C-alpha atoms as a PDB file:
ATOM      1  CA  ALA A   1    -128.938  50.101-256.989  1.00  0.00           C
ATOM      2  CA  THR A   2    -126.511  50.168-259.905  1.00  0.00           C
ATOM      3  CA  PHE A   3    -124.979  53.411-261.141  1.00  0.00           C
ATOM      4  CA  THR A   4    -123.119  53.481-264.473  1.00  0.00           C
ATOM      5  CA  VAL A   5    -119.850  55.453-264.505  1.00  0.00           C
ATOM      6  CA  SER A   6    -118.778  56.330-268.050  1.00  0.00           C
ATOM      7  CA  LEU A   7    -115.873  57.835-269.961  1.00  0.00           C
ATOM      8  CA  SER A   8    -116.776  60.164-272.798  1.00  0.00           C
ATOM      9  CA  SER A   9    -114.195  58.315-274.912  1.00  0.00           C
ATOM     10  CA  ALA A  10    -111.769  55.454-274.495  1.00  0.00           C
ATOM     11  CA  SER A  11    -108.368  56.222-273.032  1.00  0.00           C
ATOM     12  CA  ALA A  12    -105.001  54.654-273.746  1.00  0.00           C
ATOM     13  CA  SER A  13    -104.171  55.046-270.065  1.00  0.00           C
ATOM     14  CA  THR A  14    -105.751  53.584-266.959  1.00  0.00           C
ATOM     15  CA  VAL A  15    -108.368  55.967-265.551  1.00  0.00           C
ATOM     16  CA  THR A  16    -109.496  55.946-261.914  1.00  0.00           C
ATOM     17  CA  VAL A  17    -112.067  57.924-259.965  1.00  0.00           C
ATOM     18  CA  LEU A  18    -113.384  57.834-256.387  1.00  0.00           C
ATOM     19  CA  VAL A  19    -117.083  57.479-255.568  1.00  0.00           C
ATOM     20  CA  ASP A  20    -118.823  58.488-252.328  1.00  0.00           C
ATOM     21  CA  THR A  21    -122.507  58.098-251.421  1.00  0.00           C
ATOM     22  CA  ALA A  22    -124.498  60.655-249.437  1.00  0.00           C
ATOM     23  CA  ASP A  23    -127.980  60.770-247.937  1.00  0.00           C
ATOM     24  CA  GLY A  24    -130.802  62.588-249.610  1.00  0.00           C
ATOM     25  CA  THR A  25    -134.121  61.603-248.055  1.00  0.00           C
ATOM     26  CA  ALA A  26    -132.826  58.015-247.754  1.00  0.00           C
ATOM     27  CA  THR A  27    -130.589  57.189-244.792  1.00  0.00           C
ATOM     28  CA  ALA A  28    -127.386  55.166-244.998  1.00  0.00           C
ATOM     29  CA  GLY A  29    -127.538  52.152-242.690  1.00  0.00           C
ATOM     30  CA  SER A  30    -131.317  51.873-242.753  1.00  0.00           C
ATOM     31  CA  ASP A  31    -132.272  52.396-246.418  1.00  0.00           C
ATOM     32  CA  TYR A  32    -128.997  51.594-248.181  1.00  0.00           C
ATOM     33  CA  THR A  33    -125.368  50.712-247.441  1.00  0.00           C
ATOM     34  CA  GLY A  34    -123.246  53.842-247.646  1.00  0.00           C
ATOM     35  CA  GLN A  35    -119.834  53.801-249.322  1.00  0.00           C
ATOM     36  CA  THR A  36    -116.871  56.155-248.938  1.00  0.00           C
ATOM     37  CA  GLY A  37    -113.880  56.486-251.251  1.00  0.00           C
ATOM     38  CA  THR A  38    -114.692  53.523-253.475  1.00  0.00           C
ATOM     39  CA  LEU A  39    -112.206  53.300-256.336  1.00  0.00           C
ATOM     40  CA  VAL A  40    -113.563  52.745-259.855  1.00  0.00           C
ATOM     41  CA  THR A  41    -110.931  51.744-262.435  1.00  0.00           C
ATOM     42  CA  PHE A  42    -111.096  51.912-266.255  1.00  0.00           C
ATOM     43  CA  ASN A  43    -108.441  49.841-267.962  1.00  0.00           C
ATOM     44  CA  PRO A  44    -107.204  51.186-271.294  1.00  0.00           C
ATOM     45  CA  GLY A  45    -109.978  51.060-273.885  1.00  0.00           C
ATOM     46  CA  VAL A  46    -112.805  50.544-271.330  1.00  0.00           C
ATOM     47  CA  THR A  47    -115.477  53.263-271.295  1.00  0.00           C
ATOM     48  CA  SER A  48    -118.095  51.986-268.825  1.00  0.00           C
ATOM     49  CA  GLN A  49    -118.070  50.615-265.268  1.00  0.00           C
ATOM     50  CA  THR A  50    -120.789  50.028-262.696  1.00  0.00           C
ATOM     51  CA  PHE A  51    -120.970  51.152-259.079  1.00  0.00           C
ATOM     52  CA  VAL A  52    -123.335  48.974-257.008  1.00  0.00           C
ATOM     53  CA  VAL A  53    -125.005  50.040-253.757  1.00  0.00           C
ATOM     54  CA  ALA A  54    -126.889  47.503-251.591  1.00  0.00           C
ATOM     55  CA  LEU A  55    -130.457  48.500-250.621  1.00  0.00           C
ATOM     56  CA  THR A  56    -132.393  47.561-247.471  1.00  0.00           C
ATOM     57  CA  ASP A  57    -135.892  46.151-248.030  1.00  0.00           C
ATOM     58  CA  ASP A  58    -137.723  47.176-244.863  1.00  0.00           C
ATOM     59  CA  ALA A  59    -141.420  46.867-244.040  1.00  0.00           C
ATOM     60  CA  ILE A  60    -142.028  50.571-243.422  1.00  0.00           C
ATOM     61  CA  ALA A  61    -144.224  52.737-245.623  1.00  0.00           C
ATOM     62  CA  GLU A  62    -142.018  55.766-246.197  1.00  0.00           C
ATOM     63  CA  GLY A  63    -142.607  56.888-249.765  1.00  0.00           C
ATOM     64  CA  ASP A  64    -139.904  57.215-252.419  1.00  0.00           C
ATOM     65  CA  GLU A  65    -136.467  58.213-251.080  1.00  0.00           C
ATOM     66  CA  THR A  66    -133.193  59.336-252.664  1.00  0.00           C
ATOM     67  CA  PHE A  67    -129.442  59.253-252.140  1.00  0.00           C
ATOM     68  CA  THR A  68    -126.527  60.375-254.306  1.00  0.00           C
ATOM     69  CA  ALA A  69    -123.239  58.997-255.612  1.00  0.00           C
ATOM     70  CA  THR A  70    -120.539  61.625-256.196  1.00  0.00           C
ATOM     71  CA  LEU A  71    -117.344  61.299-258.265  1.00  0.00           C
ATOM     72  CA  SER A  72    -114.075  62.916-257.167  1.00  0.00           C
ATOM     73  CA  ALA A  73    -110.283  62.803-257.625  1.00  0.00           C
ATOM     74  CA  PRO A  74    -110.135  61.537-261.220  1.00  0.00           C
ATOM     75  CA  SER A  75    -106.821  60.259-262.568  1.00  0.00           C
ATOM     76  CA  ASN A  76    -106.047  60.657-266.304  1.00  0.00           C
ATOM     77  CA  ALA A  77    -109.486  62.198-266.906  1.00  0.00           C
ATOM     78  CA  THR A  78    -111.547  65.255-266.030  1.00  0.00           C
ATOM     79  CA  LEU A  79    -114.918  65.317-264.278  1.00  0.00           C
ATOM     80  CA  GLY A  80    -118.094  65.657-266.297  1.00  0.00           C
ATOM     81  CA  THR A  81    -121.387  64.953-264.516  1.00  0.00           C
ATOM     82  CA  ALA A  82    -120.087  64.323-261.019  1.00  0.00           C
ATOM     83  CA  ILE A  83    -123.306  63.541-259.109  1.00  0.00           C
ATOM     84  CA  GLY A  84    -125.814  60.769-259.798  1.00  0.00           C
ATOM     85  CA  THR A  85    -129.077  60.404-257.874  1.00  0.00           C
ATOM     86  CA  ALA A  86    -130.736  57.091-256.985  1.00  0.00           C
ATOM     87  CA  THR A  87    -134.484  57.071-256.278  1.00  0.00           C
ATOM     88  CA  ILE A  88    -135.654  54.131-254.143  1.00  0.00           C
ATOM     89  CA  THR A  89    -139.336  53.536-254.950  1.00  0.00           C
ATOM     90  CA  ASP A  90    -141.251  52.293-251.909  1.00  0.00           C
ATOM     91  CA  ASN A  91    -142.878  48.865-252.244  1.00  0.00           C
ATOM     92  CA  GLU A  92    -145.048  48.835-249.110  1.00  0.00           C
ATOM     93  CA  GLY A  93    -147.730  51.216-250.331  1.00  0.00           C
ATOM     94  CA  THR A  94    -149.978  53.315-248.117  1.00  0.00           C
ATOM     95  CA  PRO A  95    -150.845  51.510-244.847  1.00  0.00           C
ATOM     96  CA  SER A  96    -154.473  50.943-243.868  1.00  0.00           C
ATOM     97  CA  VAL A  97    -155.799  51.068-240.298  1.00  0.00           C
ATOM     98  CA  SER A  98    -158.334  48.455-239.113  1.00  0.00           C
ATOM     99  CA  ILE A  99    -160.044  47.233-235.936  1.00  0.00           C
ATOM    100  CA  ASP A 100    -160.815  43.619-235.026  1.00  0.00           C
ATOM    101  CA  SER A 101    -164.004  41.979-233.700  1.00  0.00           C
ATOM    102  CA  ILE A 102    -163.872  40.109-230.410  1.00  0.00           C
ATOM    103  CA  SER A 103    -165.867  37.791-228.158  1.00  0.00           C
ATOM    104  CA  VAL A 104    -165.453  37.948-224.397  1.00  0.00           C
ATOM    105  CA  ALA A 105    -167.204  36.354-221.418  1.00  0.00           C
ATOM    106  CA  GLU A 106    -169.223  38.703-219.234  1.00  0.00           C
ATOM    107  CA  ASP A 107    -167.257  37.535-216.192  1.00  0.00           C
ATOM    108  CA  VAL A 108    -163.839  37.605-217.903  1.00  0.00           C
ATOM    109  CA  VAL A 109    -160.907  37.949-215.516  1.00  0.00           C
ATOM    110  CA  GLY A 110    -160.052  41.630-215.292  1.00  0.00           C
ATOM    111  CA  GLY A 111    -163.510  42.662-216.447  1.00  0.00           C
ATOM    112  CA  GLN A 112    -162.357  44.150-219.754  1.00  0.00           C
ATOM    113  CA  ALA A 113    -162.847  43.707-223.481  1.00  0.00           C
ATOM    114  CA  THR A 114    -159.870  44.729-225.622  1.00  0.00           C
ATOM    115  CA  PHE A 115    -160.097  45.700-229.287  1.00  0.00           C
ATOM    116  CA  THR A 116    -156.872  45.779-231.329  1.00  0.00           C
ATOM    117  CA  VAL A 117    -156.411  48.589-233.855  1.00  0.00           C
ATOM    118  CA  SER A 118    -153.709  47.730-236.411  1.00  0.00           C
ATOM    119  CA  LEU A 119    -151.794  49.265-239.287  1.00  0.00           C
ATOM    120  CA  SER A 120    -151.289  46.927-242.247  1.00  0.00           C
ATOM    121  CA  ASN A 121    -147.617  47.961-242.226  1.00  0.00           C
ATOM    122  CA  ALA A 122    -145.483  50.389-240.263  1.00  0.00           C
ATOM    123  CA  SER A 123    -145.211  54.005-241.369  1.00  0.00           C
ATOM    124  CA  ALA A 124    -142.220  56.325-241.293  1.00  0.00           C
ATOM    125  CA  THR A 125    -144.518  59.137-240.136  1.00  0.00           C
ATOM    126  CA  ALA A 126    -147.101  59.485-237.348  1.00  0.00           C
ATOM    127  CA  ILE A 127    -150.702  58.392-237.997  1.00  0.00           C
ATOM    128  CA  SER A 128    -153.824  59.043-235.904  1.00  0.00           C
ATOM    129  CA  VAL A 129    -157.381  57.695-235.957  1.00  0.00           C
ATOM    130  CA  ASP A 130    -160.500  58.365-233.865  1.00  0.00           C
ATOM    131  CA  VAL A 131    -162.487  55.600-232.140  1.00  0.00           C
ATOM    132  CA  VAL A 132    -165.837  55.559-230.308  1.00  0.00           C
ATOM    133  CA  THR A 133    -168.121  52.814-228.957  1.00  0.00           C
ATOM    134  CA  ALA A 134    -171.872  52.435-229.596  1.00  0.00           C
ATOM    135  CA  ASP A 135    -174.705  50.200-228.368  1.00  0.00           C
ATOM    136  CA  VAL A 136    -176.129  47.366-230.415  1.00  0.00           C
ATOM    137  CA  SER A 137    -177.948  44.970-228.076  1.00  0.00           C
ATOM    138  CA  ALA A 138    -175.665  45.760-225.112  1.00  0.00           C
ATOM    139  CA  THR A 139    -176.313  49.004-223.243  1.00  0.00           C
ATOM    140  CA  ALA A 140    -173.607  51.460-222.208  1.00  0.00           C
ATOM    141  CA  GLY A 141    -173.740  52.136-218.480  1.00  0.00           C
ATOM    142  CA  VAL A 142    -175.429  48.793-217.834  1.00  0.00           C
ATOM    143  CA  ASP A 143    -173.441  46.153-219.713  1.00  0.00           C
ATOM    144  CA  TYR A 144    -170.234  48.081-220.428  1.00  0.00           C
ATOM    145  CA  THR A 145    -168.641  51.492-219.954  1.00  0.00           C
ATOM    146  CA  ALA A 146    -168.771  53.556-223.135  1.00  0.00           C
ATOM    147  CA  VAL A 147    -165.550  54.865-224.678  1.00  0.00           C
ATOM    148  CA  PRO A 148    -166.143  58.468-225.813  1.00  0.00           C
ATOM    149  CA  LEU A 149    -164.607  59.760-229.044  1.00  0.00           C
ATOM    150  CA  THR A 150    -160.883  59.160-228.498  1.00  0.00           C
ATOM    151  CA  THR A 151    -157.862  59.750-230.754  1.00  0.00           C
ATOM    152  CA  LEU A 152    -155.292  56.954-231.067  1.00  0.00           C
ATOM    153  CA  MET A 153    -151.760  58.009-232.063  1.00  0.00           C
ATOM    154  CA  PHE A 154    -149.378  55.685-233.912  1.00  0.00           C
ATOM    155  CA  ALA A 155    -145.801  56.944-233.653  1.00  0.00           C
ATOM    156  CA  ALA A 156    -143.478  56.201-236.570  1.00  0.00           C
ATOM    157  CA  GLY A 157    -142.841  52.452-236.635  1.00  0.00           C
ATOM    158  CA  GLU A 158    -145.791  51.472-234.389  1.00  0.00           C
ATOM    159  CA  THR A 159    -148.377  49.063-235.818  1.00  0.00           C
ATOM    160  CA  THR A 160    -150.875  48.260-233.015  1.00  0.00           C
ATOM    161  CA  LYS A 161    -152.930  50.079-230.398  1.00  0.00           C
ATOM    162  CA  SER A 162    -155.480  48.762-227.878  1.00  0.00           C
ATOM    163  CA  VAL A 163    -158.965  50.052-227.076  1.00  0.00           C
ATOM    164  CA  ILE A 164    -159.943  48.765-223.606  1.00  0.00           C
ATOM    165  CA  VAL A 165    -163.619  48.654-222.594  1.00  0.00           C
ATOM    166  CA  THR A 166    -164.750  47.853-219.029  1.00  0.00           C
ATOM    167  CA  LEU A 167    -167.560  45.284-218.757  1.00  0.00           C
ATOM    168  CA  ALA A 168    -170.276  44.939-216.079  1.00  0.00           C
ATOM    169  CA  ASP A 169    -170.808  41.423-214.674  1.00  0.00           C
ATOM    170  CA  ASP A 170    -174.457  41.446-213.588  1.00  0.00           C
ATOM    171  CA  VAL A 171    -176.574  38.530-212.350  1.00  0.00           C
ATOM    172  CA  ILE A 172    -179.279  38.849-214.998  1.00  0.00           C
ATOM    173  CA  ALA A 173    -179.802  36.179-217.643  1.00  0.00           C
ATOM    174  CA  GLU A 174    -179.955  38.220-220.835  1.00  0.00           C
ATOM    175  CA  GLY A 175    -178.246  36.163-223.509  1.00  0.00           C
ATOM    176  CA  ASP A 176    -175.245  37.276-225.551  1.00  0.00           C
ATOM    177  CA  GLU A 177    -175.130  41.002-226.279  1.00  0.00           C
ATOM    178  CA  THR A 178    -173.059  43.180-228.594  1.00  0.00           C
ATOM    179  CA  PHE A 179    -171.636  46.664-228.979  1.00  0.00           C
ATOM    180  CA  THR A 180    -169.319  48.220-231.562  1.00  0.00           C
ATOM    181  CA  ALA A 181    -166.142  50.297-231.734  1.00  0.00           C
ATOM    182  CA  THR A 182    -165.904  52.438-234.882  1.00  0.00           C
ATOM    183  CA  LEU A 183    -162.850  54.112-236.440  1.00  0.00           C
ATOM    184  CA  SER A 184    -162.960  57.411-238.328  1.00  0.00           C
ATOM    185  CA  ASN A 185    -160.962  60.504-239.246  1.00  0.00           C
ATOM    186  CA  VAL A 186    -157.582  59.030-240.181  1.00  0.00           C
ATOM    187  CA  THR A 187    -154.778  61.601-240.349  1.00  0.00           C
ATOM    188  CA  GLY A 188    -151.323  61.077-241.807  1.00  0.00           C
ATOM    189  CA  THR A 189    -150.426  58.887-244.762  1.00  0.00           C
ATOM    190  CA  ALA A 190    -152.886  56.034-244.219  1.00  0.00           C
ATOM    191  CA  THR A 191    -156.302  54.826-245.347  1.00  0.00           C
ATOM    192  CA  LEU A 192    -159.236  53.321-243.436  1.00  0.00           C
ATOM    193  CA  GLY A 193    -159.568  49.536-243.682  1.00  0.00           C
ATOM    194  CA  THR A 194    -162.034  47.639-241.459  1.00  0.00           C
ATOM    195  CA  ALA A 195    -163.687  50.541-239.666  1.00  0.00           C
ATOM    196  CA  VAL A 196    -166.141  48.737-237.352  1.00  0.00           C
ATOM    197  CA  GLY A 197    -165.276  46.105-234.751  1.00  0.00           C
ATOM    198  CA  THR A 198    -167.989  44.193-232.864  1.00  0.00           C
ATOM    199  CA  ALA A 199    -167.649  42.960-229.290  1.00  0.00           C
ATOM    200  CA  THR A 200    -169.864  40.028-228.308  1.00  0.00           C
ATOM    201  CA  ILE A 201    -170.400  39.715-224.543  1.00  0.00           C
ATOM    202  CA  THR A 202    -171.224  36.074-223.830  1.00  0.00           C
ATOM    203  CA  ASP A 203    -173.677  35.734-220.948  1.00  0.00           C
ATOM    204  CA  ASN A 204    -172.472  33.712-217.967  1.00  0.00           C
ATOM    205  CA  GLU A 205    -175.803  33.259-216.197  1.00  0.00           C
ATOM    206  CA  GLY A 206    -177.307  30.843-218.723  1.00  0.00           C
ATOM    207  CA  THR A 207    -181.044  30.281-219.164  1.00  0.00           C
ATOM    208  CA  PRO A 208    -182.843  30.576-215.806  1.00  0.00           C
ATOM    209  CA  THR A 209    -184.877  27.647-214.461  1.00  0.00           C
ATOM    210  CA  VAL A 210    -188.238  28.036-212.765  1.00  0.00           C
ATOM    211  CA  SER A 211    -189.056  25.908-209.714  1.00  0.00           C
ATOM    212  CA  ILE A 212    -191.757  25.576-207.065  1.00  0.00           C
ATOM    213  CA  ASP A 213    -191.206  24.575-203.470  1.00  0.00           C
ATOM    214  CA  SER A 214    -192.986  22.034-201.278  1.00  0.00           C
ATOM    215  CA  ILE A 215    -194.705  23.260-198.113  1.00  0.00           C
ATOM    216  CA  THR A 216    -196.613  22.164-195.058  1.00  0.00           C
ATOM    217  CA  ALA A 217    -199.791  24.065-194.128  1.00  0.00           C
ATOM    218  CA  VAL A 218    -202.144  23.697-191.150  1.00  0.00           C
ATOM    219  CA  GLU A 219    -205.577  22.530-192.269  1.00  0.00           C
ATOM    220  CA  ASN A 220    -207.430  25.388-190.550  1.00  0.00           C
ATOM    221  CA  SER A 221    -205.061  28.149-191.700  1.00  0.00           C
ATOM    222  CA  GLY A 222    -207.282  28.922-194.676  1.00  0.00           C
ATOM    223  CA  SER A 223    -204.558  28.911-197.383  1.00  0.00           C
ATOM    224  CA  ALA A 224    -201.304  27.329-198.507  1.00  0.00           C
ATOM    225  CA  THR A 225    -198.593  29.516-200.095  1.00  0.00           C
ATOM    226  CA  PHE A 226    -196.150  28.089-202.625  1.00  0.00           C
ATOM    227  CA  THR A 227    -193.084  30.044-203.738  1.00  0.00           C
ATOM    228  CA  VAL A 228    -192.246  29.947-207.456  1.00  0.00           C
ATOM    229  CA  SER A 229    -188.629  30.964-208.107  1.00  0.00           C
ATOM    230  CA  LEU A 230    -186.232  31.686-210.958  1.00  0.00           C
ATOM    231  CA  SER A 231    -182.668  30.434-210.531  1.00  0.00           C
ATOM    232  CA  SER A 232    -181.479  33.883-211.706  1.00  0.00           C
ATOM    233  CA  ALA A 233    -183.050  37.143-212.762  1.00  0.00           C
ATOM    234  CA  SER A 234    -183.952  37.510-216.433  1.00  0.00           C
ATOM    235  CA  ALA A 235    -183.834  40.518-218.712  1.00  0.00           C
ATOM    236  CA  SER A 236    -187.061  39.223-220.296  1.00  0.00           C
ATOM    237  CA  THR A 237    -190.514  38.597-218.845  1.00  0.00           C
ATOM    238  CA  VAL A 238    -190.907  34.966-217.787  1.00  0.00           C
ATOM    239  CA  THR A 239    -194.305  33.225-217.425  1.00  0.00           C
ATOM    240  CA  VAL A 240    -195.288  29.745-216.226  1.00  0.00           C
ATOM    241  CA  LEU A 241    -198.635  27.987-215.659  1.00  0.00           C
ATOM    242  CA  VAL A 242    -199.483  26.522-212.234  1.00  0.00           C
ATOM    243  CA  ARG A 243    -202.062  23.753-211.828  1.00  0.00           C
ATOM    244  CA  PRO A 244    -203.067  21.851-208.679  1.00  0.00           C
ATOM    245  CA  SER A 245    -201.831  18.278-208.725  1.00  0.00           C
ATOM    246  CA  PRO A 246    -204.586  15.614-208.963  1.00  0.00           C
ATOM    247  CA  SER A 247    -205.424  13.862-205.714  1.00  0.00           C
ATOM    248  CA  ALA A 248    -203.498  10.704-205.095  1.00  0.00           C
END
């Protein structure tokens, strides 16, 4: 940030003045490099000099911020406008909050599915957002434990939060199933990005197989009983035709 320090008219003598910076809403050390007692010198005949302050380009959404440069202790001149203000315009913009979609095995180690809720960039102020899960083809209480409406809080500088959902590892072949986690009600300086994340629970039982056993029956017992079995239970109705084998 470059301030211009000016004389109202040229002087035949050397003119000096001290410059000090001070915080406004910007903070020395994090937003800009503060300076104390910097000497600005005008040689005879010179009417304009610059005073340069280094800025810090961070990744935090913090809005426009200000600091000042103040003149003092002039030599061979009097003070006119003694305070200049620098406005640092923020280049990050308003952050957006989004949730990802995930795929997780039904029998995943730990038994949990984890959504990640992210801010597109850090904020200098706190941000909150609500999240809740909902059934699609998966059923809360059977396939997973529902997450009721919950508020996630991002402290200043934080960019990620986790939403952990407990899964149920049953023994029923039911195919892949899904449920959602939905964001709403953002508070603070942020907007809503991707609001719905989908969790796909991949089934670990696979497609069941149907088999029939072989038996031995006494001729005068009156009947022979075969057992027809599925390798695992199914969430759907399974049918199969049974026909006597032709005589050898």
